[in-house]
Tab-separated table of C-alpha atoms and ligand atoms in Angstrom:
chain	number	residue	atom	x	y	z
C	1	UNK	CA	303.264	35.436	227.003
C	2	UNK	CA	301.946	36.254	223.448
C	3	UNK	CA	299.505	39.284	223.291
C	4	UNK	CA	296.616	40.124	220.603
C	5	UNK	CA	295.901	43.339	219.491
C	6	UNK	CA	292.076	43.266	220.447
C	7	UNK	CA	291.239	47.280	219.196
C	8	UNK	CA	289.613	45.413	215.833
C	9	UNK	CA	289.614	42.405	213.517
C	10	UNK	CA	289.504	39.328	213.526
C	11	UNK	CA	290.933	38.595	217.319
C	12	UNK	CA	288.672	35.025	218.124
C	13	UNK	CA	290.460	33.653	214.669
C	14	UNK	CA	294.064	34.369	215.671
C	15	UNK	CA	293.141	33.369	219.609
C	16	UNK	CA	291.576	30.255	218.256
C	17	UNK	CA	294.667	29.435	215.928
C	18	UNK	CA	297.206	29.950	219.261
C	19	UNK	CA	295.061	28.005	221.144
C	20	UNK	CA	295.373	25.036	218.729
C	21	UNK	CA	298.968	25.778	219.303
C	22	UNK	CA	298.890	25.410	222.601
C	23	UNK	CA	299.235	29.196	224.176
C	24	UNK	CA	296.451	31.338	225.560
C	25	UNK	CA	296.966	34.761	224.503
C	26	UNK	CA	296.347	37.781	226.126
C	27	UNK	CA	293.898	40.290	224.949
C	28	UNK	CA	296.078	43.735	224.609
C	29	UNK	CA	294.554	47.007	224.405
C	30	UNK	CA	296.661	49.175	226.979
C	31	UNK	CA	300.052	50.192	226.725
C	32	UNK	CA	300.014	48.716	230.563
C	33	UNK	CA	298.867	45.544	228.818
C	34	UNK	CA	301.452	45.656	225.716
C	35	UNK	CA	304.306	45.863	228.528
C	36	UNK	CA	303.377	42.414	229.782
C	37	UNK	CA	303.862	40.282	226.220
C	38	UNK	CA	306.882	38.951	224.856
C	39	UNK	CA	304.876	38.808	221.666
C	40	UNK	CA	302.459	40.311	219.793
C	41	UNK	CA	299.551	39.101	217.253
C	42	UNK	CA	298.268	41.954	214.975
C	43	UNK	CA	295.467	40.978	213.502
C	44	UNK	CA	293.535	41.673	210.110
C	45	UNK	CA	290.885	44.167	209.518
C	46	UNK	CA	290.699	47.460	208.275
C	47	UNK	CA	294.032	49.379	208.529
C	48	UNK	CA	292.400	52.653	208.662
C	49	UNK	CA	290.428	51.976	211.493
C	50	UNK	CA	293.162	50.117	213.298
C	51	UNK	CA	295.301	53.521	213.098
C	52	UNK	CA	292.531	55.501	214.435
C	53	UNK	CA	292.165	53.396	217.116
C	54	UNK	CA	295.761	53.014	218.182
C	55	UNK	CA	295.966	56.569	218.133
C	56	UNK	CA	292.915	56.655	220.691
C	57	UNK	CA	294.314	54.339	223.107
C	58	UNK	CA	297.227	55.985	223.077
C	59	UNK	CA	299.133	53.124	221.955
C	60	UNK	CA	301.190	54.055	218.769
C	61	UNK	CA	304.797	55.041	220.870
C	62	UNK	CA	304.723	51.837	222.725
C	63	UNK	CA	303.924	49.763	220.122
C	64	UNK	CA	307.069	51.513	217.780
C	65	UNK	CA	309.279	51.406	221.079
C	66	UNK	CA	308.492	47.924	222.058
C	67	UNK	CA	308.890	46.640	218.565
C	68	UNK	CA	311.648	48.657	217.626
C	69	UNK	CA	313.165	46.709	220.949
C	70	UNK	CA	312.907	43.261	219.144
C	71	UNK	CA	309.282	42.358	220.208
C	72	UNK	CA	308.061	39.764	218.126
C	73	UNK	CA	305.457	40.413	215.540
C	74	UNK	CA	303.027	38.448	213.719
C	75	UNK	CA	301.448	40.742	211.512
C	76	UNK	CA	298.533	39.876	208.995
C	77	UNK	CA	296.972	41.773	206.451
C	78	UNK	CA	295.497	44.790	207.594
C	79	UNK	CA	297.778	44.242	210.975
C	80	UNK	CA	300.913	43.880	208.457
C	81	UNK	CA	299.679	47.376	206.281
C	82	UNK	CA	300.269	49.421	209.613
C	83	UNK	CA	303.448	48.525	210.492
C	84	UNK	CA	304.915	49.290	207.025
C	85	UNK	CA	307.066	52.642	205.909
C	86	UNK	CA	305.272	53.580	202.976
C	87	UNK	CA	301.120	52.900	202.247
C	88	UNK	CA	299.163	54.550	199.461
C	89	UNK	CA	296.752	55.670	201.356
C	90	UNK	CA	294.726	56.230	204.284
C	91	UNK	CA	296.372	56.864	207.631
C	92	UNK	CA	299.951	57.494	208.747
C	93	UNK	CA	301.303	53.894	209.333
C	94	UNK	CA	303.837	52.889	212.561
C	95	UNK	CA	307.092	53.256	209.837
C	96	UNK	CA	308.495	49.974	211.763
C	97	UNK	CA	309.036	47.172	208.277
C	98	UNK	CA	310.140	48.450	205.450
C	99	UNK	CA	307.671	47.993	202.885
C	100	UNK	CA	305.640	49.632	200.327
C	101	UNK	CA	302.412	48.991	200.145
C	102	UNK	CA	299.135	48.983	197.951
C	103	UNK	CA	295.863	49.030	200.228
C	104	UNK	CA	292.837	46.867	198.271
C	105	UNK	CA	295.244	46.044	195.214
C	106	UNK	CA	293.549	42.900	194.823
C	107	UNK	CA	290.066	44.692	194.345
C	108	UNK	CA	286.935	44.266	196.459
C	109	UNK	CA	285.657	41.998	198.752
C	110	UNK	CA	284.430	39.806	196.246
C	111	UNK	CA	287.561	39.515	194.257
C	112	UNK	CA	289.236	37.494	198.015
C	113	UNK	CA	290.794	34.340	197.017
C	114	UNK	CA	292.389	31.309	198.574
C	115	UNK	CA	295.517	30.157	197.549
C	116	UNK	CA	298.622	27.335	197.867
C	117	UNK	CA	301.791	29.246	199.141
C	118	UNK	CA	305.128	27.616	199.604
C	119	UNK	CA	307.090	29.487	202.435
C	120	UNK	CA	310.256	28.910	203.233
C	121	UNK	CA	311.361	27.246	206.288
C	122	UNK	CA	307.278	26.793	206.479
C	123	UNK	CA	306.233	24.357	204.001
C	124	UNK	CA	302.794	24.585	202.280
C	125	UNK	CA	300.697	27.145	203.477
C	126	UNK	CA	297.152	27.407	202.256
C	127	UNK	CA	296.017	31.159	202.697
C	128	UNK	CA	293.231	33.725	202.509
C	129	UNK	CA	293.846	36.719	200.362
C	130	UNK	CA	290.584	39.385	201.970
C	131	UNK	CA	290.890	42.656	200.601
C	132	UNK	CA	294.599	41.970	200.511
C	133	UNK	CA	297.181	44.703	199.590
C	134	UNK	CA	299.835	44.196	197.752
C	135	UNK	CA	303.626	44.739	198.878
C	136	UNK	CA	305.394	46.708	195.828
C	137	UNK	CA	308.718	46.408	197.393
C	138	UNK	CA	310.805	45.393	200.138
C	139	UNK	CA	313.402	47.513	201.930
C	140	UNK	CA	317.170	45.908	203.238
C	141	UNK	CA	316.915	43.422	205.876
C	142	UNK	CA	313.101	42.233	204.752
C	143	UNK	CA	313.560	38.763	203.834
C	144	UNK	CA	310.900	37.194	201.473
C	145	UNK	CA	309.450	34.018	202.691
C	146	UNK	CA	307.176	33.381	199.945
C	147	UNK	CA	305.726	35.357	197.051
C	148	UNK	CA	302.241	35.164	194.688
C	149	UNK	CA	301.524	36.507	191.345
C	150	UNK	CA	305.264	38.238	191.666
C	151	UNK	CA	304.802	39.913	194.605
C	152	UNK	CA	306.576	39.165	198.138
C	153	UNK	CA	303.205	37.559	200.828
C	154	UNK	CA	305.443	36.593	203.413
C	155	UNK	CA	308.218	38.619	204.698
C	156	UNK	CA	310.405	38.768	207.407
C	157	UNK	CA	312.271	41.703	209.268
C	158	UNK	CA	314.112	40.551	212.251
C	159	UNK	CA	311.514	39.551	214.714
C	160	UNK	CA	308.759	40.752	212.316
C	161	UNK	CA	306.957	38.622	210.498
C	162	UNK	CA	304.771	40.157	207.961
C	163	UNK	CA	301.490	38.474	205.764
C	164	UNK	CA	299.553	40.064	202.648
C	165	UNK	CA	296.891	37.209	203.675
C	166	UNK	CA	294.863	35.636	206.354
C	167	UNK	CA	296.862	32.502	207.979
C	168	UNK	CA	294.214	32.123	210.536
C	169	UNK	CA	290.749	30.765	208.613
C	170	UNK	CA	292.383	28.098	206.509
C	171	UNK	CA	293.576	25.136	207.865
C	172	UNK	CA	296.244	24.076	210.790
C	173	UNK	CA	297.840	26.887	211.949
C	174	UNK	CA	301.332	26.397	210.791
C	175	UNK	CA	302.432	29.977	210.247
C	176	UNK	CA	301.568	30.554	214.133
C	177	UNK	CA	303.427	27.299	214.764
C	178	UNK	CA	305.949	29.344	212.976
C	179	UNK	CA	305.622	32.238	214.654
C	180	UNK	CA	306.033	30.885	218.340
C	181	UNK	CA	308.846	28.237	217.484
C	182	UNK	CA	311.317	30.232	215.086
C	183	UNK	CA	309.927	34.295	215.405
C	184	UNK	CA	309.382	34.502	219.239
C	185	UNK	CA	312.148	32.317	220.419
C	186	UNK	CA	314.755	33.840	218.542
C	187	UNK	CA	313.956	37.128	220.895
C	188	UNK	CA	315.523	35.631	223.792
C	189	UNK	CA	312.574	36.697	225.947
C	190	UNK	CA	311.546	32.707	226.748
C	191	UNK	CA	308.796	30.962	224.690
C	192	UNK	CA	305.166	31.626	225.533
Y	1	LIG	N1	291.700	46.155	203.006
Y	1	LIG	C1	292.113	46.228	204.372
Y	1	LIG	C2	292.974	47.461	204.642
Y	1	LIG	O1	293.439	48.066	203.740
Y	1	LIG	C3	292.887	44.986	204.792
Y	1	LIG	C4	291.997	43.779	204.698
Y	1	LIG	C5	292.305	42.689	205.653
Y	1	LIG	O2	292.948	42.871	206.697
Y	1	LIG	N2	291.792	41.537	205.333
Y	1	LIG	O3	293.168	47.802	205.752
């Protein structure tokens, strides 16, 4: 069973992009409802907000336990920026991939851009760059799938898998594809 976090962001892209895959996920906004997914979607938005909310809903310690357990992740943008160790600013992320992060390197909302990746394993990938931040730096044990304009996009921590961009609102959804077939069923917890 794969889960979305549905606290904020862009939920009906990622559900839509799983559905094309095949898999209904699960809405998850309880730690009740975080217990029953083998896998977990977090999606883009606003990292700040996302914080505050998880803090509300009581949901940071079971979302470091379970993923510190070897739940898989598919985090993007926003979703990525609050799982990392170190973040320029705004609120105290989870500390689970290590990372350093800029929030809004990229500039505003008007500076988004699309662009051709090639990820490894993955193939061409085209993606969505929103309000993207940048990842200065990658601890040991983060792979880099992919880079752009020098800077690692795509990484990978064991069951973590971490975007700078939107896989969602551009084309098929191979990165989810991904994401089920090599991220989740490496876990050992059964496919969707
Ligand atoms: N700029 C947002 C943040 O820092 C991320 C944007 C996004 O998820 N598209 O949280």
């Amino acid at each position: 069973m794969v889960g979305i976090l549905a606290l904020q962001g862009d939920v009906a892209e990622h559900r839509r992009a799983l559905r094309d895959c095949g898999i209904e996920p699960r809405e998850v906004r309880t730690a009740a409802e975080l217990e029953a997914v083998d896998g977990l979607v977090l999606p883009g938005g606003e990292s700040t907000t996302l914080l505050k909310l998880i803090d509300r809903y009581e949901l940071r310690d079971p979302l470091v336990k379970r993923i510190q357990g070897g739940m898989a992740v598919l985090a993007t943008c926003a979703g990525a920026i609050i799982l990392a160790t170190r973040v320029s600013d705004g609120e105290t992320p989870l500390g689970v991939l290590d990372i350093t992060v800029t929030r809004n390197a990229y500039g505003t909302q008007r500076d988004s851009f699309e662009a051709d990746l090639d990820v490894a394993g993955v193939g061409r990938v085209r993606a969505a760059f929103i309000r993207a931040p940048v990842f200065e730096a990658t601890g040991e044990g983060v792979e880099v799938l992919a880079t752009w304009d020098g800077h690692p996009v795509v990484v990978r921590s064991g069951a973590i898998l971490g975007l700078a961009f939107h896989p969602e609102i551009t084309g098929t959804p191979v990165l989810h594809r991904y994401f089920l077939d090599s991220v989740l069923d490496t876990t050992g917890r059964g496919g969707a």
